[in-house]
Coordinates of N, CA and C in Angstrom, one line a residue:
Chain A
T5 N 16.5 3.6 3.8 CA 15.7 3.3 2.7 C 14.4 2.6 3.2
Q6 N 13.2 3.2 2.7 CA 12.0 2.6 3.1 C 11.7 1.4 2.1
L7 N 11.4 0.2 2.6 CA 11.1 -0.9 1.8 C 9.7 -1.3 2.0
L8 N 9.1 -1.8 0.9 CA 7.7 -2.3 0.9 C 7.8 -3.8 0.4
E9 N 7.3 -4.7 1.3 CA 7.3 -6.1 1.0 C 5.9 -6.6 0.7
Q10 N 5.7 -7.2 -0.5 CA 4.4 -7.6 -0.9 C 4.3 -9.1 -0.8
S11 N 3.1 -9.6 -0.4 CA 2.9 -11.1 -0.4 C 1.5 -11.4 -0.7
P12 N 1.2 -12.5 -1.4 CA 2.2 -13.4 -2.0 C 2.8 -12.8 -3.3
Q13 N 3.8 -13.4 -3.8 CA 4.4 -12.9 -5.0 C 3.5 -13.4 -6.2
F14 N 2.9 -14.6 -6.1 CA 2.1 -15.1 -7.2 C 0.8 -15.6 -6.5
L15 N -0.3 -15.5 -7.3 CA -1.6 -15.9 -6.8 C -2.4 -16.4 -8.1
S16 N -2.8 -17.7 -8.0 CA -3.5 -18.3 -9.1 C -4.8 -18.9 -8.6
I17 N -5.9 -18.3 -9.0 CA -7.2 -18.7 -8.4 C -8.3 -18.9 -9.5
Q18 N -9.4 -19.5 -9.1 CA -10.5 -19.7 -10.0 C -11.5 -18.5 -9.8
E19 N -12.1 -18.2 -10.9 CA -13.2 -17.2 -11.0 C -14.1 -17.4 -9.8
G20 N -14.5 -16.3 -9.1 CA -15.4 -16.4 -8.0 C -14.8 -16.4 -6.6
E21 N -13.5 -16.8 -6.6 CA -12.9 -16.9 -5.3 C -12.5 -15.5 -4.8
N22 N -12.3 -15.4 -3.5 CA -11.8 -14.2 -2.8 C -10.3 -14.3 -2.6
L23 N -9.6 -13.1 -2.5 CA -8.2 -13.1 -2.3 C -7.8 -11.8 -1.6
T24 N -6.6 -11.9 -0.9 CA -6.1 -10.7 -0.2 C -4.6 -10.7 -0.6
V25 N -4.1 -9.5 -0.9 CA -2.7 -9.2 -1.1 C -2.3 -8.2 -0.1
Y26 N -1.1 -8.5 0.4 CA -0.5 -7.7 1.6 C 0.7 -6.9 1.1
C27 N 0.8 -5.7 1.8 CA 1.9 -4.8 1.5 C 2.4 -4.3 2.9
N28 N 3.6 -4.7 3.3 CA 4.1 -4.5 4.6 C 5.5 -3.7 4.6
S29 N 5.7 -2.9 5.7 CA 6.9 -2.2 5.8 C 7.2 -2.1 7.3
S30 N 8.5 -1.9 7.6 CA 8.9 -1.5 9.0 C 8.9 0.0 9.2
S31 N 8.6 0.7 8.1 CA 8.6 2.2 8.2 C 7.2 2.7 8.1
V32 N 7.0 3.9 8.7 CA 5.7 4.6 8.6 C 5.6 5.4 7.3
F33 N 4.5 5.2 6.6 CA 4.3 6.0 5.4 C 3.2 7.0 5.5
S34 N 3.3 8.2 5.0 CA 2.3 9.2 5.0 C 1.1 8.8 4.2
S35 N 1.3 7.9 3.2 CA 0.2 7.4 2.3 C 0.7 6.2 1.6
L36 N -0.2 5.4 1.1 CA 0.2 4.3 0.2 C -0.7 4.3 -1.0
Q37 N -0.2 3.8 -2.1 CA -0.9 3.7 -3.3 C -0.9 2.3 -3.8
W38 N -2.0 1.9 -4.5 CA -2.0 0.6 -5.2 C -2.2 0.9 -6.7
Y39 N -1.4 0.2 -7.5 CA -1.5 0.2 -8.9 C -1.8 -1.1 -9.5
R40 N -2.4 -1.2 -10.6 CA -2.6 -2.4 -11.4 C -1.9 -2.3 -12.7
Q41 N -1.2 -3.3 -13.1 CA -0.5 -3.3 -14.4 C -1.0 -4.5 -15.2
E42 N -1.6 -4.2 -16.4 CA -2.0 -5.3 -17.3 C -0.9 -5.6 -18.3
P43 N -0.9 -6.8 -18.8 CA 0.2 -7.2 -19.8 C 0.3 -6.2 -20.9
G44 N 1.5 -5.7 -21.2 CA 1.8 -4.8 -22.3 C 1.5 -3.3 -22.0
E45 N 1.1 -3.0 -20.7 CA 0.8 -1.7 -20.4 C 1.6 -1.2 -19.2
G46 N 1.5 0.1 -18.9 CA 2.2 0.6 -17.7 C 1.2 0.5 -16.5
P47 N 1.7 0.6 -15.3 CA 0.8 0.6 -14.1 C -0.2 1.8 -14.1
V48 N -1.3 1.5 -13.6 CA -2.4 2.5 -13.5 C -2.8 2.6 -12.0
L49 N -2.9 3.8 -11.5 CA -3.3 4.0 -10.1 C -4.8 3.5 -9.8
L50 N -4.9 2.7 -8.8 CA -6.3 2.2 -8.4 C -6.8 3.1 -7.2
V51 N -5.9 3.3 -6.2 CA -6.4 4.1 -5.0 C -5.2 4.6 -4.3
T52 N -5.4 5.7 -3.5 CA -4.4 6.2 -2.5 C -5.1 6.1 -1.2
V53 N -4.4 5.6 -0.2 CA -4.9 5.6 1.2 C -4.0 6.5 2.0
V54 N -4.6 7.3 2.9 CA -3.9 8.4 3.5 C -4.0 8.3 5.0
T55 N -5.1 8.0 5.6 CA -5.3 8.0 7.0 C -5.2 6.6 7.6
G56 N -4.5 6.5 8.7 CA -4.4 5.2 9.4 C -5.7 4.6 9.7
G57 N -5.9 3.3 9.3 CA -7.2 2.6 9.5 C -8.2 2.9 8.4
E58 N -7.9 3.7 7.4 CA -8.8 4.0 6.4 C -9.1 2.8 5.5
V59 N -10.4 2.7 5.1 CA -10.8 1.6 4.2 C -11.5 2.3 3.0
K60 N -11.0 1.9 1.8 CA -11.6 2.4 0.6 C -12.1 1.3 -0.3
K61 N -13.2 1.5 -0.9 CA -13.8 0.4 -1.8 C -13.9 0.9 -3.2
L62 N -13.5 0.0 -4.1 CA -13.6 0.3 -5.5 C -14.3 -0.9 -6.1
K63 N -15.6 -0.9 -6.2 CA -16.4 -2.0 -6.7 C -16.1 -3.3 -5.9
R64 N -15.5 -4.3 -6.4 CA -15.2 -5.5 -5.7 C -13.9 -5.5 -5.0
L65 N -13.2 -4.4 -5.1 CA -11.8 -4.2 -4.4 C -11.9 -3.4 -3.2
T66 N -11.4 -3.9 -2.1 CA -11.4 -3.2 -0.8 C -9.9 -3.0 -0.4
F67 N -9.6 -1.7 -0.1 CA -8.2 -1.4 0.3 C -8.2 -0.9 1.7
Q68 N -7.3 -1.3 2.5 CA -7.2 -0.9 3.9 C -5.8 -0.4 4.2
F69 N -5.7 0.6 4.9 CA -4.4 1.2 5.4 C -4.3 0.8 6.9
G70 N -3.2 0.3 7.3 CA -3.1 -0.1 8.7 C -3.1 1.0 9.7
D71 N -3.5 0.8 10.9 CA -3.7 1.8 11.9 C -2.3 2.6 12.1
A72 N -1.2 1.8 12.1 CA 0.1 2.4 12.3 C 0.7 3.0 11.0
R73 N 0.0 2.9 9.9 CA 0.5 3.3 8.6 C 1.8 2.7 8.2
K74 N 1.9 1.4 8.5 CA 3.1 0.6 8.1 C 2.7 -0.5 7.1
D75 N 1.4 -0.7 6.9 CA 1.0 -1.8 6.0 C -0.4 -1.5 5.4
S76 N -0.6 -2.2 4.3 CA -1.9 -2.1 3.6 C -2.3 -3.4 3.0
S77 N -3.6 -3.6 2.7 CA -4.0 -4.8 2.1 C -5.0 -4.5 1.0
L78 N -5.1 -5.4 0.1 CA -6.0 -5.3 -1.0 C -6.8 -6.6 -1.1
H79 N -8.1 -6.5 -0.9 CA -9.0 -7.6 -0.9 C -9.9 -7.6 -2.1
I80 N -9.9 -8.7 -2.9 CA -10.8 -8.7 -4.0 C -11.9 -9.8 -3.7
T81 N -13.1 -9.4 -3.9 CA -14.3 -10.3 -3.7 C -14.7 -10.9 -5.0
A82 N -15.0 -12.2 -5.1 CA -15.5 -12.8 -6.3 C -14.7 -12.4 -7.5
A83 N -13.4 -12.8 -7.5 CA -12.5 -12.4 -8.6 C -13.0 -12.8 -9.9
Q84 N -12.7 -12.0 -10.9 CA -13.0 -12.3 -12.3 C -11.8 -12.3 -13.2
P85 N -11.8 -12.9 -14.3 CA -10.6 -13.0 -15.2 C -10.1 -11.6 -15.5
G86 N -11.0 -10.6 -15.6 CA -10.5 -9.2 -15.9 C -9.7 -8.6 -14.8
D87 N -9.6 -9.3 -13.6 CA -8.8 -8.8 -12.5 C -7.3 -9.3 -12.6
T88 N -7.1 -10.1 -13.6 CA -5.7 -10.6 -13.8 C -4.8 -9.5 -14.1
G89 N -3.6 -9.5 -13.5 CA -2.6 -8.5 -13.7 C -1.6 -8.5 -12.6
L90 N -0.7 -7.5 -12.6 CA 0.3 -7.3 -11.6 C -0.2 -6.2 -10.7
Y91 N -0.2 -6.4 -9.4 CA -0.7 -5.4 -8.4 C 0.6 -4.9 -7.6
L92 N 0.7 -3.6 -7.6 CA 1.9 -3.0 -7.0 C 1.4 -2.0 -5.9
C93 N 2.1 -2.1 -4.7 CA 1.8 -1.1 -3.8 C 3.0 -0.1 -3.8
A94 N 2.8 1.1 -3.5 CA 3.9 2.2 -3.5 C 3.6 3.2 -2.5
G95 N 4.7 3.8 -2.0 CA 4.6 4.8 -1.0 C 5.7 5.9 -1.3
P96 N 5.5 7.1 -0.7 CA 6.5 8.2 -0.9 C 7.9 7.7 -0.4
A97 N 8.9 7.9 -1.2 CA 10.3 7.6 -0.9 C 10.7 8.6 0.2
G98 N 11.2 8.1 1.3 CA 11.5 8.8 2.5 C 12.4 10.0 2.3
G99 N 12.1 11.1 2.9 CA 13.0 12.2 3.0 C 13.2 13.0 1.7
T100 N 12.3 12.8 0.8 CA 12.4 13.5 -0.5 C 11.1 14.2 -0.9
S101 N 11.2 15.1 -1.8 CA 10.0 15.6 -2.5 C 10.1 15.1 -3.9
Y102 N 9.6 15.9 -4.9 CA 9.6 15.6 -6.3 C 8.8 14.3 -6.6
G103 N 7.9 13.9 -5.7 CA 7.0 12.9 -6.0 C 7.6 11.5 -6.2
K104 N 8.8 11.3 -5.7 CA 9.4 9.9 -5.8 C 8.6 8.9 -5.0
L105 N 8.5 7.7 -5.6 CA 7.8 6.6 -4.9 C 8.8 5.4 -4.8
T106 N 8.5 4.6 -3.7 CA 9.2 3.3 -3.6 C 8.1 2.3 -3.8
F107 N 8.4 1.2 -4.6 CA 7.4 0.2 -5.0 C 7.7 -1.1 -4.3
G108 N 6.7 -1.8 -4.0 CA 6.8 -3.2 -3.6 C 7.2 -4.1 -4.9
Q109 N 7.5 -5.3 -4.7 CA 8.0 -6.1 -5.8 C 6.8 -6.7 -6.6
G110 N 5.6 -6.5 -6.1 CA 4.4 -6.8 -7.0 C 3.9 -8.2 -6.7
T111 N 2.6 -8.3 -6.9 CA 1.9 -9.6 -6.8 C 1.2 -9.9 -8.2
I112 N 1.6 -11.0 -8.8 CA 1.0 -11.4 -10.1 C -0.2 -12.3 -9.8
L113 N -1.4 -11.7 -10.2 CA -2.7 -12.4 -10.0 C -3.1 -13.0 -11.3
T114 N -3.5 -14.3 -11.3 CA -4.1 -14.9 -12.4 C -5.5 -15.5 -12.0
V115 N -6.5 -15.1 -12.7 CA -7.8 -15.6 -12.3 C -8.3 -16.4 -13.5
H116 N -8.5 -17.7 -13.3 CA -8.9 -18.6 -14.3 C -10.4 -18.7 -14.4
P117 N -10.9 -18.7 -15.7 CA -12.4 -18.8 -15.9 C -13.0 -20.1 -15.4
Chain B
D868 N -7.3 13.9 -21.9 CA -6.9 12.7 -21.2 C -5.4 12.6 -21.1
V869 N -5.0 12.2 -19.9 CA -3.5 12.2 -19.5 C -2.8 11.2 -20.4
K870 N -1.6 11.6 -20.9 CA -0.9 10.7 -21.7 C 0.6 10.8 -21.6
V871 N 1.2 9.6 -21.5 CA 2.7 9.4 -21.5 C 3.0 8.5 -22.6
T872 N 3.8 8.9 -23.6 CA 4.1 8.0 -24.7 C 5.6 7.7 -24.7
Q873 N 5.9 6.5 -25.1 CA 7.3 6.1 -25.2 C 7.6 5.7 -26.7
S874 N 8.8 6.0 -27.1 CA 9.1 6.0 -28.6 C 8.9 4.6 -29.2
S875 N 9.3 3.6 -28.4 CA 9.2 2.2 -29.0 C 8.5 1.3 -28.0
R876 N 7.8 0.3 -28.5 CA 7.3 -0.8 -27.6 C 8.3 -1.9 -27.4
Y877 N 9.0 -2.2 -28.5 CA 10.0 -3.3 -28.5 C 11.2 -2.7 -29.2
L878 N 12.4 -3.1 -28.7 CA 13.6 -2.7 -29.2 C 14.7 -3.8 -29.1
V879 N 15.4 -4.1 -30.1 CA 16.5 -5.1 -30.1 C 17.8 -4.4 -30.5
K880 N 18.7 -4.5 -29.6 CA 20.0 -3.8 -29.9 C 21.2 -4.8 -29.6
R881 N 22.3 -4.5 -30.2 CA 23.5 -5.3 -30.0 C 24.4 -4.8 -28.8
T882 N 25.1 -5.6 -28.2 CA 26.0 -5.2 -27.1 C 27.0 -4.2 -27.6
G883 N 27.1 -3.1 -26.8 CA 28.0 -2.0 -27.2 C 27.3 -0.9 -27.9
E884 N 26.1 -1.1 -28.4 CA 25.4 0.0 -29.1 C 25.0 1.1 -28.1
K885 N 24.9 2.3 -28.6 CA 24.3 3.4 -27.8 C 22.8 3.4 -28.1
V886 N 22.0 3.4 -27.0 CA 20.6 3.3 -27.1 C 19.9 4.5 -26.5
F887 N 18.9 5.0 -27.3 CA 18.1 6.1 -26.8 C 16.6 5.7 -26.6
L888 N 16.1 5.9 -25.4 CA 14.7 5.7 -25.2 C 14.1 7.0 -24.9
E889 N 13.0 7.3 -25.6 CA 12.4 8.6 -25.5 C 11.0 8.5 -24.8
C890 N 10.7 9.5 -24.0 CA 9.4 9.6 -23.3 C 8.9 11.0 -23.4
V891 N 7.6 11.1 -23.8 CA 6.9 12.4 -23.9 C 5.7 12.4 -23.1
Q892 N 5.4 13.5 -22.3 CA 4.2 13.6 -21.6 C 3.5 14.9 -22.0
D893 N 2.1 14.9 -22.0 CA 1.4 16.0 -22.4 C 0.6 16.7 -21.3
M894 N 1.1 16.5 -20.1 CA 0.3 17.0 -18.9 C 1.0 18.2 -18.2
D895 N 2.1 18.7 -18.8 CA 2.8 19.8 -18.2 C 3.3 19.4 -16.8
H896 N 3.7 18.2 -16.6 CA 4.2 17.8 -15.3 C 5.6 18.2 -15.1
E897 N 6.0 18.5 -13.9 CA 7.4 18.9 -13.6 C 8.3 17.7 -13.4
N898 N 7.7 16.6 -12.8 CA 8.6 15.5 -12.5 C 8.4 14.4 -13.6
M899 N 9.6 13.8 -13.9 CA 9.6 12.6 -14.8 C 10.6 11.6 -14.3
F900 N 10.3 10.3 -14.6 CA 11.0 9.2 -14.0 C 11.3 8.2 -15.1
W901 N 12.4 7.5 -14.9 CA 12.7 6.3 -15.7 C 12.9 5.1 -14.7
Y902 N 12.2 4.0 -14.9 CA 12.3 2.8 -14.1 C 12.7 1.6 -15.1
R903 N 13.3 0.6 -14.5 CA 13.3 -0.7 -15.1 C 12.5 -1.7 -14.3
Q904 N 11.9 -2.6 -15.0 CA 11.0 -3.6 -14.3 C 11.5 -5.0 -14.7
D905 N 11.9 -5.7 -13.7 CA 12.3 -7.1 -13.9 C 11.5 -8.0 -13.0
P906 N 11.2 -9.2 -13.4 CA 10.4 -10.1 -12.6 C 10.9 -10.3 -11.2
G907 N 10.0 -10.1 -10.3 CA 10.3 -10.3 -8.9 C 11.0 -9.2 -8.2
L908 N 11.3 -8.2 -9.0 CA 12.1 -7.0 -8.4 C 11.2 -5.7 -8.4
G909 N 10.0 -5.8 -8.9 CA 9.2 -4.6 -8.9 C 9.8 -3.5 -9.9
L910 N 9.5 -2.3 -9.5 CA 10.0 -1.1 -10.3 C 11.2 -0.5 -9.6
R911 N 12.3 -0.4 -10.3 CA 13.5 0.2 -9.7 C 13.8 1.5 -10.4
L912 N 14.0 2.6 -9.7 CA 14.2 3.9 -10.2 C 15.6 4.1 -10.7
I913 N 15.7 4.5 -12.0 CA 17.0 4.7 -12.6 C 17.5 6.1 -12.4
Y914 N 16.7 7.0 -12.9 CA 16.9 8.5 -12.8 C 15.6 9.2 -12.7
F915 N 15.6 10.4 -12.2 CA 14.4 11.2 -12.3 C 14.8 12.6 -12.5
S916 N 13.8 13.4 -12.9 CA 14.1 14.8 -13.2 C 12.9 15.6 -12.7
Y917 N 13.2 16.7 -12.0 CA 12.2 17.6 -11.4 C 12.0 18.9 -12.1
D918 N 12.8 19.1 -13.1 CA 12.7 20.4 -13.9 C 13.6 20.2 -15.1
V919 N 13.4 21.1 -16.1 CA 14.2 21.1 -17.3 C 15.7 21.2 -16.9
K920 N 16.5 20.3 -17.5 CA 17.9 20.2 -17.3 C 18.3 19.8 -15.9
M921 N 17.3 19.5 -15.0 CA 17.6 19.0 -13.7 C 17.4 17.5 -13.6
K922 N 18.3 16.8 -13.0 CA 18.2 15.4 -12.9 C 18.9 14.9 -11.6
E923 N 18.4 13.8 -11.1 CA 19.0 13.1 -10.0 C 19.1 11.6 -10.2
K924 N 20.1 11.0 -9.6 CA 20.2 9.6 -9.7 C 19.2 8.9 -8.9
G925 N 18.7 7.8 -9.4 CA 17.8 6.9 -8.6 C 18.6 5.9 -7.9
D926 N 18.0 4.7 -7.8 CA 18.6 3.6 -7.1 C 19.6 2.8 -7.9
I927 N 19.4 2.8 -9.2 CA 20.3 2.0 -10.1 C 20.8 2.8 -11.3
P928 N 21.5 3.8 -11.1 CA 21.9 4.7 -12.3 C 23.1 4.2 -13.1
E929 N 23.8 3.2 -12.6 CA 25.0 2.8 -13.3 C 24.7 2.2 -14.7
G930 N 25.5 2.8 -15.7 CA 25.3 2.3 -17.1 C 24.3 3.1 -17.8
Y931 N 23.6 4.1 -17.2 CA 22.6 4.9 -17.8 C 22.9 6.4 -17.6
S932 N 22.4 7.2 -18.5 CA 22.3 8.7 -18.4 C 21.0 9.2 -18.9
V933 N 20.7 10.4 -18.6 CA 19.4 11.0 -19.0 C 19.6 12.4 -19.5
S934 N 18.6 12.8 -20.2 CA 18.6 14.2 -20.8 C 17.1 14.8 -20.7
R935 N 17.0 16.0 -20.2 CA 15.7 16.7 -20.3 C 16.0 18.1 -20.7
E936 N 15.8 18.3 -22.0 CA 16.0 19.6 -22.6 C 14.7 20.4 -22.7
K937 N 13.6 19.7 -22.7 CA 12.3 20.3 -22.8 C 11.4 19.7 -21.7
K938 N 10.5 20.4 -21.2 CA 9.7 20.0 -20.0 C 8.9 18.7 -20.3
E939 N 8.5 18.5 -21.6 CA 7.6 17.4 -21.9 C 8.4 16.1 -22.3
R940 N 9.7 16.2 -22.4 CA 10.5 15.1 -23.0 C 11.6 14.7 -22.0
F941 N 11.7 13.4 -21.8 CA 12.8 12.9 -20.9 C 13.4 11.7 -21.6
S942 N 14.7 11.7 -21.8 CA 15.3 10.6 -22.6 C 16.2 9.8 -21.7
L943 N 16.2 8.5 -21.9 CA 17.1 7.6 -21.2 C 18.1 7.1 -22.2
I944 N 19.4 7.2 -21.8 CA 20.5 6.8 -22.7 C 21.3 5.7 -22.1
L945 N 21.5 4.6 -22.9 CA 22.4 3.6 -22.5 C 23.6 3.8 -23.4
E946 N 24.7 4.2 -22.8 CA 25.9 4.6 -23.5 C 26.5 3.5 -24.3
S947 N 26.5 2.3 -23.7 CA 27.1 1.1 -24.3 C 26.3 -0.1 -23.8
A948 N 25.3 -0.5 -24.5 CA 24.3 -1.5 -24.0 C 25.0 -2.8 -23.7
S949 N 24.6 -3.4 -22.6 CA 25.1 -4.7 -22.2 C 23.9 -5.6 -22.0
T950 N 24.2 -6.9 -22.1 CA 23.1 -7.9 -22.0 C 22.3 -7.8 -20.7
N951 N 23.0 -7.4 -19.6 CA 22.2 -7.2 -18.3 C 21.3 -6.0 -18.3
Q952 N 21.3 -5.3 -19.3 CA 20.3 -4.2 -19.4 C 19.1 -4.6 -20.2
T953 N 19.0 -5.8 -20.6 CA 17.8 -6.4 -21.2 C 16.7 -6.3 -20.1
S954 N 15.6 -5.6 -20.4 CA 14.6 -5.4 -19.4 C 13.4 -4.6 -20.0
M955 N 12.3 -4.4 -19.2 CA 11.2 -3.5 -19.5 C 11.6 -2.2 -18.9
Y956 N 11.5 -1.1 -19.7 CA 11.7 0.2 -19.2 C 10.4 1.0 -19.2
L957 N 10.1 1.6 -18.1 CA 8.9 2.4 -17.9 C 9.2 3.8 -17.6
C958 N 8.5 4.7 -18.3 CA 8.7 6.1 -18.1 C 7.4 6.6 -17.3
A959 N 7.5 7.5 -16.4 CA 6.4 8.1 -15.7 C 6.5 9.6 -15.5
S960 N 5.4 10.2 -15.2 CA 5.5 11.6 -14.9 C 4.5 11.9 -13.7
S961 N 4.7 13.0 -13.0 CA 3.8 13.4 -12.0 C 3.9 14.9 -11.8
P962 N 2.9 15.6 -11.2 CA 3.0 17.0 -11.0 C 3.9 17.3 -9.8
E963 N 4.3 18.5 -9.7 CA 5.2 18.9 -8.6 C 4.4 18.9 -7.3
T964 N 4.9 18.3 -6.3 CA 4.2 18.2 -5.0 C 5.2 17.7 -4.0
R965 N 4.9 17.9 -2.8 CA 5.7 17.2 -1.7 C 5.0 15.9 -1.3
G966 N 5.8 14.9 -1.1 CA 5.2 13.6 -0.7 C 4.8 12.8 -1.9
G967 N 4.2 11.7 -1.7 CA 3.8 10.8 -2.8 C 2.6 11.4 -3.5
T968 N 2.6 11.2 -4.8 CA 1.5 11.6 -5.7 C 1.4 10.6 -6.8
E969 N 0.2 10.6 -7.5 CA 0.0 9.7 -8.5 C 1.1 9.9 -9.6
Q970 N 1.6 8.7 -10.1 CA 2.5 8.8 -11.2 C 1.7 8.2 -12.4
Y971 N 1.9 8.8 -13.6 CA 1.3 8.4 -14.8 C 2.4 7.7 -15.7
F972 N 2.1 6.5 -16.1 CA 3.1 5.7 -16.8 C 2.8 5.6 -18.3
G973 N 3.9 5.4 -19.0 CA 3.8 5.1 -20.4 C 3.6 3.6 -20.5
P974 N 3.5 3.0 -21.7 CA 3.2 1.6 -21.9 C 4.5 0.7 -21.8
G975 N 5.6 1.4 -21.7 CA 6.8 0.6 -21.6 C 7.5 0.3 -22.9
T976 N 8.9 0.1 -22.8 CA 9.7 -0.3 -23.9 C 10.4 -1.6 -23.4
R977 N 10.1 -2.7 -24.2 CA 10.9 -3.9 -23.9 C 12.1 -4.0 -24.7
L978 N 13.2 -3.8 -24.0 CA 14.6 -3.8 -24.7 C 15.3 -5.1 -24.5
T979 N 15.7 -5.6 -25.6 CA 16.5 -6.9 -25.6 C 17.9 -6.5 -26.2
V980 N 18.9 -6.8 -25.4 CA 20.3 -6.6 -25.8 C 21.0 -7.9 -26.1
T981 N 21.4 -8.1 -27.3 CA 22.0 -9.4 -27.7 C 23.5 -9.4 -27.9

């Protein structure tokens, strides 16, 4: 079973601060995804990283896929209260098709005004 | 616009009741999934379906069953609800593909079993 470990589990910061969330595994993934879940809603895909070493930017969010494709990070610059939510990384569940994903346990981010 | 809907946002049931959670997607996706979400545990896969009438167990299928009679609808059944099944239940769908692909989620059903 391929496991994804996220850290930290909780993050509470002030508006304007920078932060990084990590997603690590001992297994190689062909791709990794990042989702954000707001209270009362289901997760929504933010980005998929596919190539080792790849960096993708989505406004103030920067996503990186490790060179060995075993880890990924999400960096937020100048966090805003609207960034508050649960951030989940996910990768294809090993040895299967049908679009199965395995998820990390999530990072709860709270940005205070 | 892509849409996955779940029959209830909140549900309160008594121990021993049979509970049905319904999920409908309008994207003609082949794959559908049921997860439960508990604090600190992320999303855990209960069952998934890759075609009408086809289903496979996920990581935590005990105490649950599923039904997929039509492509757009995937139901989760708790045969005899227990308090340890109090949780947030999320339904998702994705198109047929090999490897990981985006999953589209419904808003979730928060089930409380008393």
